mmCIF file of C-alpha atoms in Angstrom:
data_model
loop_
_atom_site.group_PDB
_atom_site.id
_atom_site.type_symbol
_atom_site.label_atom_id
_atom_site.label_comp_id
_atom_site.label_asym_id
_atom_site.label_seq_id
_atom_site.Cartn_x
_atom_site.Cartn_y
_atom_site.Cartn_z
ATOM 1 C CA MET A 1 95.563 108.819 111.694
ATOM 2 C CA ARG A 2 96.696 110.165 108.274
ATOM 3 C CA VAL A 3 99.640 107.515 106.289
ATOM 4 C CA SER A 4 102.403 108.540 105.898
ATOM 5 C CA VAL A 5 104.404 106.692 102.979
ATOM 6 C CA PRO A 6 105.733 103.110 104.155
ATOM 7 C CA ASN A 7 108.832 102.196 105.290
ATOM 8 C CA ILE A 8 110.889 99.763 106.554
ATOM 9 C CA PRO A 9 113.758 100.376 109.029
ATOM 10 C CA ASP A 10 116.974 98.638 107.843
ATOM 11 C CA ALA A 11 117.606 96.893 110.779
ATOM 12 C CA VAL A 12 114.547 95.524 111.088
ATOM 13 C CA LEU A 13 115.162 93.959 106.669
ATOM 14 C CA ARG A 14 118.818 93.459 108.207
ATOM 15 C CA THR A 15 117.526 91.186 111.473
ATOM 16 C CA ALA A 16 114.982 89.801 109.497
ATOM 17 C CA ALA A 17 116.736 88.273 106.937
ATOM 18 C CA GLU A 18 119.508 87.338 108.943
ATOM 19 C CA GLN A 19 116.533 85.198 110.713
ATOM 20 C CA GLN A 20 114.767 83.990 107.031
ATOM 21 C CA VAL A 21 113.487 81.002 106.989
ATOM 22 C CA LYS A 22 111.456 79.287 104.322
ATOM 23 C CA VAL A 23 109.421 76.430 105.495
ATOM 24 C CA SER A 24 108.472 73.260 103.672
ATOM 25 C CA ALA A 25 105.141 72.964 101.764
ATOM 26 C CA ALA A 26 104.311 70.429 104.982
ATOM 27 C CA PHE A 27 105.724 72.026 107.712
ATOM 28 C CA ALA A 28 103.356 75.396 105.882
ATOM 29 C CA LEU A 29 100.856 73.199 105.734
ATOM 30 C CA ASP A 30 100.395 71.663 110.069
ATOM 31 C CA ARG A 31 100.918 75.232 111.442
ATOM 32 C CA LEU A 32 99.020 77.130 109.482
ATOM 33 C CA SER A 33 95.806 73.498 110.223
ATOM 34 C CA ARG A 34 97.246 74.083 113.943
ATOM 35 C CA PHE A 35 96.866 77.621 113.909
ATOM 36 C CA LEU A 36 93.163 77.718 112.184
ATOM 37 C CA ALA A 37 91.783 74.439 113.794
ATOM 38 C CA ARG A 38 89.744 75.937 116.350
ATOM 39 C CA GLY A 39 88.103 78.963 113.912
ATOM 40 C CA ASP A 40 87.136 82.573 115.695
ATOM 41 C CA VAL A 41 90.327 83.771 113.525
ATOM 42 C CA ALA A 42 90.872 87.383 112.412
ATOM 43 C CA VAL A 43 92.693 88.290 108.472
ATOM 44 C CA LEU A 44 94.629 90.994 107.479
ATOM 45 C CA THR A 45 95.682 90.672 103.371
ATOM 46 C CA GLY A 46 98.053 93.445 101.602
ATOM 47 C CA ALA A 47 99.092 93.100 98.397
ATOM 48 C CA GLY A 48 100.867 90.184 98.590
ATOM 49 C CA VAL A 49 97.530 88.452 98.275
ATOM 50 C CA SER A 50 96.648 89.256 94.679
ATOM 51 C CA VAL A 51 100.143 89.074 92.755
ATOM 52 C CA ASP A 52 98.290 85.796 91.573
ATOM 53 C CA SER A 53 95.905 88.110 89.880
ATOM 54 C CA GLY A 54 98.077 89.996 88.101
ATOM 55 C CA ILE A 55 99.067 93.036 89.800
ATOM 56 C CA ARG A 56 101.568 93.733 91.016
ATOM 57 C CA ALA A 57 103.094 94.039 94.786
ATOM 58 C CA TYR A 58 105.108 97.431 95.562
ATOM 59 C CA ARG A 59 108.204 95.102 97.223
ATOM 60 C CA GLY A 60 109.975 91.986 96.071
ATOM 61 C CA ASN A 61 111.036 89.268 98.501
ATOM 62 C CA LYS A 62 113.631 91.463 100.783
ATOM 63 C CA GLY A 63 111.490 93.828 101.723
ATOM 64 C CA SER A 64 112.968 96.725 99.353
ATOM 65 C CA TYR A 65 110.406 98.579 96.751
ATOM 66 C CA LEU A 66 110.566 97.034 92.800
ATOM 67 C CA ASN A 67 110.486 100.281 91.838
ATOM 68 C CA PRO A 68 112.968 102.466 93.118
ATOM 69 C CA ASN A 69 112.260 105.604 92.411
ATOM 70 C CA TYR A 70 108.553 104.549 93.668
ATOM 71 C CA LYS A 71 107.317 108.488 94.104
ATOM 72 C CA PRO A 72 103.920 108.570 95.418
ATOM 73 C CA ILE A 73 100.724 111.705 94.809
ATOM 74 C CA PHE A 74 99.948 112.751 98.374
ATOM 75 C CA TYR A 75 96.254 114.195 99.155
ATOM 76 C CA HIS A 76 97.143 117.197 99.440
ATOM 77 C CA GLU A 77 99.041 116.546 95.981
ATOM 78 C CA LEU A 78 95.819 115.886 94.835
ATOM 79 C CA MET A 79 92.955 118.222 96.200
ATOM 80 C CA ASP A 80 95.160 121.431 96.021
ATOM 81 C CA PRO A 81 92.360 123.854 94.347
ATOM 82 C CA SER A 82 95.243 126.268 92.277
ATOM 83 C CA ALA A 83 97.372 125.183 89.308
ATOM 84 C CA LYS A 84 99.456 123.172 90.415
ATOM 85 C CA GLY A 85 96.871 120.756 92.626
ATOM 86 C CA VAL A 86 95.363 121.003 88.344
ATOM 87 C CA ALA A 87 98.756 119.342 87.044
ATOM 88 C CA PHE A 88 99.151 116.321 90.108
ATOM 89 C CA ARG A 89 95.308 115.557 88.707
ATOM 90 C CA GLN A 90 96.175 115.912 85.182
ATOM 91 C CA ARG A 91 99.087 113.475 86.012
ATOM 92 C CA TYR A 92 97.608 110.840 88.060
ATOM 93 C CA TRP A 93 94.401 110.623 86.283
ATOM 94 C CA LEU A 94 96.232 109.661 83.574
ATOM 95 C CA ARG A 95 98.177 107.104 84.619
ATOM 96 C CA SER A 96 94.936 105.491 86.629
ATOM 97 C CA TYR A 97 92.407 105.393 83.052
ATOM 98 C CA LEU A 98 95.160 103.712 81.418
ATOM 99 C CA GLY A 99 95.830 100.908 84.322
ATOM 100 C CA TYR A 100 91.642 100.657 85.207
ATOM 101 C CA GLN A 101 90.986 98.046 83.407
ATOM 102 C CA PRO A 102 93.231 95.594 83.852
ATOM 103 C CA ILE A 103 92.143 96.069 88.171
ATOM 104 C CA ARG A 104 88.794 95.694 87.282
ATOM 105 C CA GLU A 105 89.229 92.882 84.842
ATOM 106 C CA ALA A 106 91.446 91.432 87.395
ATOM 107 C CA GLN A 107 90.194 87.576 88.951
ATOM 108 C CA PRO A 108 90.723 86.018 92.221
ATOM 109 C CA ASN A 109 93.761 83.405 92.450
ATOM 110 C CA PRO A 110 93.236 80.319 94.235
ATOM 111 C CA THR A 111 94.227 83.123 97.660
ATOM 112 C CA HIS A 112 91.297 84.602 97.448
ATOM 113 C CA PHE A 113 89.216 82.394 97.010
ATOM 114 C CA ALA A 114 90.716 79.637 100.754
ATOM 115 C CA LEU A 115 89.964 83.243 102.675
ATOM 116 C CA ALA A 116 86.271 83.370 101.044
ATOM 117 C CA ALA A 117 86.683 79.080 101.780
ATOM 118 C CA LEU A 118 87.831 79.976 105.220
ATOM 119 C CA GLN A 119 85.279 82.802 105.495
ATOM 120 C CA TYR A 120 81.469 80.892 104.385
ATOM 121 C CA SER A 121 82.966 77.907 107.029
ATOM 122 C CA SER A 122 82.729 80.993 109.198
ATOM 123 C CA VAL A 123 86.673 79.782 110.163
ATOM 124 C CA THR A 124 87.908 83.235 110.076
ATOM 125 C CA PRO A 125 84.437 85.605 109.912
ATOM 126 C CA HIS A 126 86.271 88.775 108.793
ATOM 127 C CA ILE A 127 88.408 90.120 106.569
ATOM 128 C CA ILE A 128 90.290 93.797 106.583
ATOM 129 C CA THR A 129 92.232 94.994 103.325
ATOM 130 C CA GLN A 130 94.668 96.654 102.374
ATOM 131 C CA ASN A 131 93.798 96.474 98.732
ATOM 132 C CA VAL A 132 92.552 98.143 96.588
ATOM 133 C CA ASP A 133 91.006 96.216 93.985
ATOM 134 C CA GLY A 134 88.220 94.630 95.355
ATOM 135 C CA LEU A 135 88.719 90.908 95.279
ATOM 136 C CA HIS A 136 87.737 89.729 98.279
ATOM 137 C CA HIS A 137 84.937 90.813 96.950
ATOM 138 C CA LYS A 138 84.816 89.191 94.176
ATOM 139 C CA ALA A 139 85.776 85.970 95.172
ATOM 140 C CA ILE A 140 82.520 85.299 97.284
ATOM 141 C CA ARG A 141 79.962 87.801 96.174
ATOM 142 C CA ASP A 142 78.243 84.786 94.309
ATOM 143 C CA VAL A 143 76.570 83.621 98.005
ATOM 144 C CA TRP A 144 77.373 86.940 99.607
ATOM 145 C CA ASP A 145 75.176 90.093 99.351
ATOM 146 C CA ASP A 146 77.118 92.812 98.982
ATOM 147 C CA ALA A 147 75.352 93.618 102.465
ATOM 148 C CA LYS A 148 77.222 90.413 103.535
ATOM 149 C CA ARG A 149 80.779 91.989 102.196
ATOM 150 C CA ALA A 150 80.916 94.676 103.992
ATOM 151 C CA LYS A 151 80.459 93.578 107.149
ATOM 152 C CA ALA A 152 83.147 90.534 106.329
ATOM 153 C CA ILE A 153 85.176 92.693 104.798
ATOM 154 C CA LEU A 154 86.575 95.771 105.656
ATOM 155 C CA GLU A 155 88.509 97.300 103.044
ATOM 156 C CA LEU A 156 91.174 99.894 105.742
ATOM 157 C CA HIS A 157 92.342 102.139 101.934
ATOM 158 C CA GLY A 158 89.168 101.766 100.344
ATOM 159 C CA THR A 159 88.452 101.179 97.103
ATOM 160 C CA LEU A 160 89.518 102.003 92.845
ATOM 161 C CA HIS A 161 86.044 101.287 92.461
ATOM 162 C CA SER A 162 84.291 104.094 93.008
ATOM 163 C CA VAL A 163 85.440 108.164 92.976
ATOM 164 C CA LYS A 164 84.078 111.152 94.883
ATOM 165 C CA CYS A 165 84.470 114.669 94.114
ATOM 166 C CA SER A 166 86.002 117.445 97.273
ATOM 167 C CA HIS A 167 82.015 118.064 97.284
ATOM 168 C CA GLY A 168 81.328 114.490 98.103
ATOM 169 C CA HIS A 169 79.337 113.521 95.141
ATOM 170 C CA GLN A 170 79.983 109.589 94.626
ATOM 171 C CA THR A 171 80.688 108.126 90.927
ATOM 172 C CA ASP A 172 80.786 104.724 89.930
ATOM 173 C CA ARG A 173 83.978 103.951 88.495
ATOM 174 C CA ASP A 174 83.132 102.696 84.670
ATOM 175 C CA THR A 175 81.018 105.159 84.505
ATOM 176 C CA PHE A 176 83.904 107.566 85.230
ATOM 177 C CA GLN A 177 86.309 105.677 82.995
ATOM 178 C CA ASP A 178 83.438 106.160 79.968
ATOM 179 C CA MET A 179 82.945 110.309 81.388
ATOM 180 C CA LEU A 180 87.386 110.055 81.509
ATOM 181 C CA GLY A 181 87.794 108.608 77.949
ATOM 182 C CA ALA A 182 84.611 110.663 76.317
ATOM 183 C CA ALA A 183 86.925 113.786 76.483
ATOM 184 C CA ASN A 184 90.429 112.569 75.880
ATOM 185 C CA PRO A 185 89.423 110.902 72.740
ATOM 186 C CA GLY A 186 93.281 111.226 71.928
ATOM 187 C CA TRP A 187 94.205 109.121 74.701
ATOM 188 C CA LYS A 188 91.036 106.615 74.188
ATOM 189 C CA ALA A 189 92.174 105.338 70.956
ATOM 190 C CA TYR A 190 95.471 104.950 72.127
ATOM 191 C CA LEU A 191 94.209 102.696 74.788
ATOM 192 C CA GLU A 192 92.617 100.881 72.323
ATOM 193 C CA GLU A 193 95.498 99.503 70.345
ATOM 194 C CA LEU A 194 97.325 98.672 73.699
ATOM 195 C CA GLU A 195 94.853 96.374 74.220
ATOM 196 C CA ARG A 196 94.358 95.373 70.030
ATOM 197 C CA THR A 197 98.044 94.923 70.403
ATOM 198 C CA ASN A 198 97.947 93.186 74.013
ATOM 199 C CA SER A 199 100.370 95.989 74.922
ATOM 200 C CA ARG A 200 99.195 98.136 78.065
ATOM 201 C CA PRO A 201 101.499 99.075 80.820
ATOM 202 C CA ARG A 202 101.075 97.178 83.792
ATOM 203 C CA THR A 203 99.560 98.275 86.103
ATOM 204 C CA ASN A 204 100.475 99.198 90.432
ATOM 205 C CA PRO A 205 98.335 97.486 93.116
ATOM 206 C CA ASP A 206 96.842 101.370 93.519
ATOM 207 C CA GLY A 207 95.652 101.172 89.866
ATOM 208 C CA ASP A 208 98.052 103.785 88.056
ATOM 209 C CA VAL A 209 101.280 103.189 85.036
ATOM 210 C CA VAL A 210 104.572 104.375 84.636
ATOM 211 C CA LEU A 211 104.214 105.267 81.414
ATOM 212 C CA PRO A 212 107.424 106.657 79.749
ATOM 213 C CA GLU A 213 109.257 110.047 79.782
ATOM 214 C CA GLY A 214 108.387 113.192 78.396
ATOM 215 C CA THR A 215 104.729 112.038 78.835
ATOM 216 C CA ARG A 216 102.199 115.211 77.847
ATOM 217 C CA TYR A 217 100.100 115.870 81.163
ATOM 218 C CA ASP A 218 99.099 118.655 80.563
ATOM 219 C CA GLN A 219 96.238 118.507 77.743
ATOM 220 C CA PHE A 220 94.709 115.369 79.819
ATOM 221 C CA VAL A 221 90.985 116.655 80.724
ATOM 222 C CA VAL A 222 89.471 115.381 84.083
ATOM 223 C CA PRO A 223 85.913 115.685 83.391
ATOM 224 C CA GLU A 224 83.592 118.291 85.710
ATOM 225 C CA CYS A 225 81.191 115.600 89.088
ATOM 226 C CA PRO A 226 78.327 116.046 86.685
ATOM 227 C CA SER A 227 76.970 115.784 90.271
ATOM 228 C CA CYS A 228 78.062 119.730 90.521
ATOM 229 C CA LEU A 229 77.016 120.834 87.712
ATOM 230 C CA LEU A 230 73.260 120.185 88.004
ATOM 231 C CA GLU A 231 74.397 122.266 91.179
ATOM 232 C CA ASP A 232 75.344 124.919 88.966
ATOM 233 C CA ARG A 233 79.237 124.352 90.045
ATOM 234 C CA ARG A 234 81.845 123.694 88.590
ATOM 235 C CA ASN A 235 84.526 121.578 90.216
ATOM 236 C CA SER A 236 86.698 118.937 88.434
ATOM 237 C CA THR A 237 88.493 118.588 91.697
ATOM 238 C CA GLN A 238 87.963 114.361 92.220
ATOM 239 C CA LYS A 239 90.062 110.738 93.263
ATOM 240 C CA PRO A 240 89.256 108.208 93.943
ATOM 241 C CA GLU A 241 87.655 106.614 97.098
ATOM 242 C CA VAL A 242 91.457 105.423 98.139
ATOM 243 C CA ILE A 243 93.292 106.347 101.484
ATOM 244 C CA PHE A 244 96.359 109.120 99.467
ATOM 245 C CA PHE A 245 99.203 109.075 101.897
ATOM 246 C CA GLY A 246 98.909 112.491 103.878
ATOM 247 C CA GLU A 247 94.825 111.662 104.328
ATOM 248 C CA SER A 248 93.267 110.278 107.232
ATOM 249 C CA ILE A 249 91.809 107.166 107.538
ATOM 250 C CA SER A 250 88.421 107.482 109.190
ATOM 251 C CA ALA A 251 87.399 107.649 112.571
ATOM 252 C CA GLU A 252 84.884 104.876 111.256
ATOM 253 C CA VAL A 253 87.149 101.982 109.321
ATOM 254 C CA ARG A 254 90.074 102.750 111.941
ATOM 255 C CA ASP A 255 87.386 101.756 114.702
ATOM 256 C CA ARG A 256 86.268 99.364 112.704
ATOM 257 C CA SER A 257 89.599 97.895 111.899
ATOM 258 C CA PHE A 258 90.208 97.981 116.370
ATOM 259 C CA ASN A 259 86.911 95.945 117.096
ATOM 260 C CA ILE A 260 87.685 93.424 114.269
ATOM 261 C CA VAL A 261 90.648 92.942 116.308
ATOM 262 C CA ASP A 262 89.305 93.397 119.241
ATOM 263 C CA ALA A 263 86.078 90.385 118.570
ATOM 264 C CA HIS A 264 88.073 87.655 117.231
ATOM 265 C CA GLN A 265 90.696 85.294 119.296
ATOM 266 C CA LYS A 266 93.690 85.292 117.049
ATOM 267 C CA LEU A 267 94.833 87.013 114.337
ATOM 268 C CA LEU A 268 96.288 85.400 111.259
ATOM 269 C CA VAL A 269 98.407 88.068 108.208
ATOM 270 C CA ILE A 270 98.771 87.572 104.687
ATOM 271 C CA GLY A 271 100.595 88.729 102.024
ATOM 272 C CA THR A 272 101.994 91.827 103.413
ATOM 273 C CA THR A 273 105.155 93.348 104.999
ATOM 274 C CA LEU A 274 102.767 95.213 106.858
ATOM 275 C CA ALA A 275 105.444 99.160 106.375
ATOM 276 C CA THR A 276 101.827 100.484 106.366
ATOM 277 C CA PHE A 277 101.025 102.056 110.031
ATOM 278 C CA SER A 278 97.955 101.546 109.886
ATOM 279 C CA ALA A 279 98.174 98.681 109.314
ATOM 280 C CA PHE A 280 101.074 97.152 111.602
ATOM 281 C CA ARG A 281 99.523 98.814 114.324
ATOM 282 C CA LEU A 282 96.982 96.812 113.974
ATOM 283 C CA VAL A 283 99.789 93.497 114.698
ATOM 284 C CA LYS A 284 100.607 95.209 117.808
ATOM 285 C CA HIS A 285 97.474 95.715 118.871
ATOM 286 C CA ALA A 286 96.580 91.958 119.178
ATOM 287 C CA VAL A 287 100.388 91.860 120.325
ATOM 288 C CA GLN A 288 99.344 93.600 123.235
ATOM 289 C CA ARG A 289 95.931 91.768 123.537
ATOM 290 C CA ARG A 290 98.617 88.679 124.019
ATOM 291 C CA LYS A 291 95.990 86.860 120.911
ATOM 292 C CA PRO A 292 98.251 84.678 118.812
ATOM 293 C CA VAL A 293 99.192 86.151 115.830
ATOM 294 C CA MET A 294 101.045 84.072 112.721
ATOM 295 C CA VAL A 295 102.185 85.952 109.255
ATOM 296 C CA LEU A 296 102.022 83.818 105.351
ATOM 297 C CA ASN A 297 104.879 86.083 104.167
ATOM 298 C CA VAL A 298 107.803 85.448 102.083
ATOM 299 C CA GLY A 299 109.916 88.061 102.636
ATOM 300 C CA PRO A 300 110.931 90.953 105.446
ATOM 301 C CA THR A 301 107.410 92.328 107.959
ATOM 302 C CA ARG A 302 107.188 94.938 110.262
ATOM 303 C CA ALA A 303 105.994 91.970 112.078
ATOM 304 C CA HIS A 304 109.754 91.654 113.049
ATOM 305 C CA GLU A 305 109.996 94.053 115.524
ATOM 306 C CA LEU A 306 108.052 92.367 117.456
ATOM 307 C CA ALA A 307 107.617 89.188 120.074
ATOM 308 C CA GLY A 308 105.655 86.196 120.003
ATOM 309 C CA ILE A 309 104.652 86.285 116.415
ATOM 310 C CA GLU A 310 104.809 83.437 114.628
ATOM 311 C CA THR A 311 106.007 83.579 111.020
ATOM 312 C CA VAL A 312 105.227 81.139 108.306
ATOM 313 C CA GLU A 313 107.218 81.299 105.212
ATOM 314 C CA ILE A 314 105.771 80.583 102.364
ATOM 315 C CA PRO A 315 103.554 81.645 98.948
ATOM 316 C CA ALA A 316 100.014 81.310 100.488
ATOM 317 C CA GLY A 317 98.939 79.887 97.187
ATOM 318 C CA THR A 318 101.010 77.674 97.039
ATOM 319 C CA VAL A 319 99.498 75.759 100.818
ATOM 320 C CA LEU A 320 96.217 77.476 101.601
ATOM 321 C CA PRO A 321 93.867 75.811 99.806
ATOM 322 C CA GLU A 322 94.935 72.378 100.760
ATOM 323 C CA VAL A 323 94.807 74.094 104.394
ATOM 324 C CA VAL A 324 90.974 74.834 103.685
ATOM 325 C CA LYS A 325 90.374 70.355 103.117
ATOM 326 C CA HIS A 326 93.183 70.719 106.020
ATOM 327 C CA ILE A 327 90.520 71.698 108.296
ATOM 328 C CA LEU A 328 86.953 71.374 106.626
ATOM 329 C CA GLY A 329 87.599 67.602 105.766
ATOM 330 C CA SER A 330 85.118 65.998 103.696
ATOM 331 C CA THR A 331 82.656 69.382 104.600
ATOM 332 C CA ALA A 332 85.203 70.322 101.339
ATOM 333 C CA GLU A 333 84.413 68.004 99.291
ATOM 334 C CA ARG A 334 80.908 67.670 100.557
ATOM 335 C CA ASP A 335 79.648 71.384 99.843
ATOM 336 C CA PRO A 336 79.359 72.588 96.922
ATOM 337 C CA VAL A 337 80.572 76.063 97.674
ATOM 338 C CA ILE A 338 83.263 75.287 99.185
ATOM 339 C CA ALA A 339 83.965 73.335 96.431
ATOM 340 C CA LYS A 340 83.693 75.371 93.851
ATOM 341 C CA MET A 341 85.804 77.959 95.332
ATOM 342 C CA LEU A 342 88.987 75.500 96.040
ATOM 343 C CA GLU A 343 89.106 74.748 92.495
ATOM 344 C CA SER A 344 88.615 78.486 91.475
ATOM 345 C CA GLY A 345 91.296 80.992 90.437
ATOM 346 C CA VAL A 346 93.442 82.057 88.289
ATOM 347 C CA VAL A 347 97.892 82.176 88.433
ATOM 348 C CA LYS A 348 98.953 85.018 86.700
ATOM 349 C CA THR A 349 102.095 86.189 88.388
ATOM 350 C CA PRO A 350 104.421 89.603 86.241
ATOM 351 C CA PRO A 351 107.659 89.341 85.742
ATOM 352 C CA ASP A 352 108.877 90.867 89.457
ATOM 353 C CA ASP A 353 110.659 93.908 87.884
ATOM 354 C CA TYR A 354 110.150 97.649 86.428
ATOM 355 C CA ASP A 355 110.437 97.797 82.615
ATOM 356 C CA ASP A 356 108.471 99.704 80.836
ATOM 357 C CA ALA A 357 107.662 98.143 77.963
ATOM 358 C CA VAL A 358 105.195 100.427 77.052
ATOM 359 C CA PRO A 359 105.557 101.722 72.806
ATOM 360 C CA ARG A 360 105.741 105.490 73.864
ATOM 361 C CA PRO A 361 102.588 107.479 72.512
ATOM 362 C CA THR A 362 102.586 109.417 69.629
ATOM 363 C CA GLY A 363 101.680 113.215 69.013
ATOM 364 C CA LEU A 364 99.912 112.366 72.932
#
């Protein structure tokens, strides 16, 4: 299945707005605790989960794009071997070069740590995430090794922390970031100046930034794949290991996502409008299998198209840590791992707008 540009039908937005009922924290605590009490729950998360970590979501509380001019790069554009593809890659990698560091430095927020505590306690053994920021991994990496995290956390749309060329060679993103800086010393100096003056561009969920009109992309150099050079091949066609619009999710990832839903009694959906079909179809699948589904989100979601789904409209970070304490009881205090998780998490919610305050680069 290819990932298309996500959309919520206008009829769904109107219906959801009419039915929108915000609830109290006490009500949300009760409903979520009841839903999770017996465990065996799969979790599906989206961009809303990472907002408190300083990473903006694509959509606001009304379900519409925060950036009305949002225009993604498609997979076929990014991988096009022609001069047109070179231009798309220059545009993408410049924006990504400037936007990656905030993603790399982002830290889990209380929602990530609450979910990590539920995973560690086997209440919610598996997380399927649409996010590409790696924050679910960061929240539990102190107690689970790479192999255990890879088994328990499925990154449905890939990860920003790795790069792959068109011949399948992989490069660690930190290494590739250094390569981009070395190939573009002027932009490296510009990025260092932004960091020095705390004027970083605001980063989008997919790790790029919006630059001022008139930015020259055509002079940005995308480095050659080092492994291809060792094979006497020049190749600068590289992309992060993220599923772009128009790109197919691998059969392995697709099958794993359905298997996780099938393996659990219930599905809890957090922080997503379900506008992307790869996520929405998992919810439809759960409903078709007569599994209880609960959505924890602020604003309309495509779940409103489906019957029998309970929606709790409240920010996850305001209630999930208390839900964990309620479910686990004294264990939440006695177990040092869980206690530390429930005391952890940053809260640095970004502004809910797309104003660009980045200084215009000079001579670039």
